[in-house]
Coordinates of N, CA and C in Angstrom, one line a residue:
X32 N -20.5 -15.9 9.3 CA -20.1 -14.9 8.3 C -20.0 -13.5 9.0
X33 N -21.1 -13.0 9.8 CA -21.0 -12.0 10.9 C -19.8 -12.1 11.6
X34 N -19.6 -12.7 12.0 CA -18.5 -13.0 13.1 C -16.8 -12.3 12.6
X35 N -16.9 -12.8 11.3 CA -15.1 -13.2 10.3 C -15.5 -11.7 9.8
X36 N -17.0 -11.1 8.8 CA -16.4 -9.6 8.6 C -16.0 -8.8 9.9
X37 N -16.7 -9.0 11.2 CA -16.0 -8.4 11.9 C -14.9 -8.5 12.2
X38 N -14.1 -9.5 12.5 CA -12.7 -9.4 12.2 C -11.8 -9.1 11.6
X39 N -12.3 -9.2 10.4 CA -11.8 -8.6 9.3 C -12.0 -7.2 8.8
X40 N -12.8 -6.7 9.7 CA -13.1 -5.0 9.7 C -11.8 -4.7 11.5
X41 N -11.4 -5.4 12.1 CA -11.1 -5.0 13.1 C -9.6 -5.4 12.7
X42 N -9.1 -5.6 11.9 CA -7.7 -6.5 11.6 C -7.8 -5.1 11.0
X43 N -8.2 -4.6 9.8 CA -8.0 -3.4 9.1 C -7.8 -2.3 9.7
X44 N -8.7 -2.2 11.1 CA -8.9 -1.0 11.9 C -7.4 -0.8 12.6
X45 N -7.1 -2.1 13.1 CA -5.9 -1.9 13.7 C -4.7 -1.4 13.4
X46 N -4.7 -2.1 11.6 CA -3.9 -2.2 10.7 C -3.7 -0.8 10.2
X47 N -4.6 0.2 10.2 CA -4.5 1.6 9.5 C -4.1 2.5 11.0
X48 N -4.8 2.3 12.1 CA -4.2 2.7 13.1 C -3.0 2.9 13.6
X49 N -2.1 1.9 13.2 CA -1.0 1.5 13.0 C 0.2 2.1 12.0
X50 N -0.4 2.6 10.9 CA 0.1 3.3 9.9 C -0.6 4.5 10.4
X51 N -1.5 5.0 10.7 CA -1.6 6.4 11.3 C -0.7 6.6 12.5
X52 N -0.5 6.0 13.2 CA 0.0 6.3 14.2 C 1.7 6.8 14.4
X53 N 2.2 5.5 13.1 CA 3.5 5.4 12.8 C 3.7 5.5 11.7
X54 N 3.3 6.5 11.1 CA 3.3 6.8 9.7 C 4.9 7.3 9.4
X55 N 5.6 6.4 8.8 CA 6.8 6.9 7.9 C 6.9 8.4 8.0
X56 N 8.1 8.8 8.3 CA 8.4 9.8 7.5 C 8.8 10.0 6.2
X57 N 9.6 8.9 5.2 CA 9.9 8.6 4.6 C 9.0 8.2 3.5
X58 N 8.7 9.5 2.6 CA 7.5 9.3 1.7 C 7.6 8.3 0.4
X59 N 8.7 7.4 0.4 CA 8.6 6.2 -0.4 C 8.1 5.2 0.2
X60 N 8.4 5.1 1.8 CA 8.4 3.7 2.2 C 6.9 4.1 3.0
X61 N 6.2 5.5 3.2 CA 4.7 5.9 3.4 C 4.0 5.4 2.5
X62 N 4.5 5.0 0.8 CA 3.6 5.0 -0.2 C 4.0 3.5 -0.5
X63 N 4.6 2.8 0.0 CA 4.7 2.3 -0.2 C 3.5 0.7 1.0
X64 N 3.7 1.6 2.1 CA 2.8 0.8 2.9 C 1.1 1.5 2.8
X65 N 1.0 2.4 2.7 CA -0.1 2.5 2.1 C -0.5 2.0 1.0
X66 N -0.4 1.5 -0.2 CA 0.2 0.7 -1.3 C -0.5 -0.6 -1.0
X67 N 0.4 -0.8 0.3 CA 0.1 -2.5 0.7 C -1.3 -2.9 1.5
X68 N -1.8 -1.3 2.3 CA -3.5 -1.8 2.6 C -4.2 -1.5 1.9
X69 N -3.9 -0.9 1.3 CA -4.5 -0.8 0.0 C -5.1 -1.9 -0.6
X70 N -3.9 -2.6 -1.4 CA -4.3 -4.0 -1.8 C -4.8 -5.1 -0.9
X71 N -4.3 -4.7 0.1 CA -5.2 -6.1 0.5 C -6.5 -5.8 1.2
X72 N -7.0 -4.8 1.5 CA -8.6 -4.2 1.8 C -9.5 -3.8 0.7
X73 N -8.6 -3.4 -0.3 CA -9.8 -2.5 -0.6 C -10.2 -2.4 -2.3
X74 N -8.7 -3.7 -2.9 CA -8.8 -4.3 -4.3 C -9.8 -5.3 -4.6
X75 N -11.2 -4.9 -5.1 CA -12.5 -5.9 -5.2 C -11.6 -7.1 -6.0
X76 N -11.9 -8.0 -5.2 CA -12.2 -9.7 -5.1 C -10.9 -10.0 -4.1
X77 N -9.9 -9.3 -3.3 CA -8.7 -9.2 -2.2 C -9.8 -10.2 -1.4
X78 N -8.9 -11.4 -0.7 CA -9.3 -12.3 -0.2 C -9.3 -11.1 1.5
X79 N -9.5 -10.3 1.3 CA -9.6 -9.4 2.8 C -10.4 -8.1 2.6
X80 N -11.1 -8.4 1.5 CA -11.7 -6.6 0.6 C -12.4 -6.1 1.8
X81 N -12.9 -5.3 2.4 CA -13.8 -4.7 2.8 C -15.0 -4.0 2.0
X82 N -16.3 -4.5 3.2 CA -17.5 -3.8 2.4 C -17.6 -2.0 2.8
X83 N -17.5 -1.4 1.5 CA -16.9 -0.1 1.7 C -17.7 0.2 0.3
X84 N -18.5 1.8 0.3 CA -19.2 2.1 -0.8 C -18.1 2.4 -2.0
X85 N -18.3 2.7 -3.0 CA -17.5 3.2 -4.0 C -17.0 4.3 -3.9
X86 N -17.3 5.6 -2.9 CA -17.0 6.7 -2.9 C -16.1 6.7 -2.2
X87 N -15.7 5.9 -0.8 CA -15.0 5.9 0.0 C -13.6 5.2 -0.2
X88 N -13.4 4.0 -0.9 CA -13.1 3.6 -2.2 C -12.2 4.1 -2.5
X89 N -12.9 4.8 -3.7 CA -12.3 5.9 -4.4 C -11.4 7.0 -3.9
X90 N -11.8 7.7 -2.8 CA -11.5 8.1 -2.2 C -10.1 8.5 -1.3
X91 N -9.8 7.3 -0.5 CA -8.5 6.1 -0.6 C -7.3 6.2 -1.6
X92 N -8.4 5.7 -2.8 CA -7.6 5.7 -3.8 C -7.0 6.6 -4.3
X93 N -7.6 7.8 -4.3 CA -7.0 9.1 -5.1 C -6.1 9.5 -4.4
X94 N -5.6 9.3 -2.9 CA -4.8 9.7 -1.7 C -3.5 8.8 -2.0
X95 N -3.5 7.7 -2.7 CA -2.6 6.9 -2.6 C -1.0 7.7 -3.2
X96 N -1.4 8.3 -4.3 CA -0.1 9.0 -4.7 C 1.0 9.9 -3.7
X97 N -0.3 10.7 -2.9 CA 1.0 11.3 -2.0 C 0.0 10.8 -0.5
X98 N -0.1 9.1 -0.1 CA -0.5 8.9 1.3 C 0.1 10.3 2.4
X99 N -1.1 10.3 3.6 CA -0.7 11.0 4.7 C -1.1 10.4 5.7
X100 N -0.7 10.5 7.1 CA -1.5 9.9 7.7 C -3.0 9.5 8.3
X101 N -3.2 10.2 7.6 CA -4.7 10.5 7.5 C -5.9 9.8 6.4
X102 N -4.4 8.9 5.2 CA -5.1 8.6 4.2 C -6.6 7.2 4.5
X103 N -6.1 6.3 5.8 CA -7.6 5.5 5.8 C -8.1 5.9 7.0
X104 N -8.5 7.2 7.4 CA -9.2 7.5 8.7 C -10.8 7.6 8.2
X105 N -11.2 8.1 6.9 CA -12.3 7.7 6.8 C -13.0 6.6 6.4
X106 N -12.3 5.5 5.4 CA -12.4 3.9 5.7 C -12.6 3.2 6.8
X107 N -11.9 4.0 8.4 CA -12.1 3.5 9.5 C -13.4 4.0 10.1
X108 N -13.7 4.8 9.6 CA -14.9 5.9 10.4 C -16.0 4.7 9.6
X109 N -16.0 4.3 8.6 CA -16.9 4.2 8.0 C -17.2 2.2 8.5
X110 N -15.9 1.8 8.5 CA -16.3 0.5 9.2 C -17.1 0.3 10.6
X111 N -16.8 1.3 11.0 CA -16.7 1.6 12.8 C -18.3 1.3 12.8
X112 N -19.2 2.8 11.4 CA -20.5 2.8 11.5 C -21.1 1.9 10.8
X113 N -20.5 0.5 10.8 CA -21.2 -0.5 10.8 C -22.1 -1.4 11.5

């Protein structure tokens, strides 16, 4: 079980890294990939959810309308200090 959340914390790390990195300029197809880690990290019962408090969560979430690059840098900070 240890073993898979870590991977599954390190698939995500990479995965937002990735969109940080190469973040769209194109603020449809920005929201729209933000959108997509979204759903599959961070929608409770997502066969990939991450254990992440509600505030951080939330958090995420409220950023989704106008994502930046910056929108899962603290989801990563927060897996990291796992």
């Amino acid at each position: 079980y240890a073993f898979n959340c870590f991977i599954q914390n390190l698939t995500f790390w990479v995965s937002s890294e990735n969109f940080r990195k190469h973040c769209p300029q194109d603020p449809v197809e920005r929201k729209k990939q933000a959108r997509e880690l979204f759903n599959k990290y961070f929608i409770a019962g997502s066969r990939d959810e991450l254990n992440l408090d509600e505030d951080v969560r939330e958090r995420v979430r409220s950023n989704l309308d106008e994502p930046t690059a910056q929108t899962f840098v603290e989801a990563q900070q927060h897996i990291t200090g796992l």
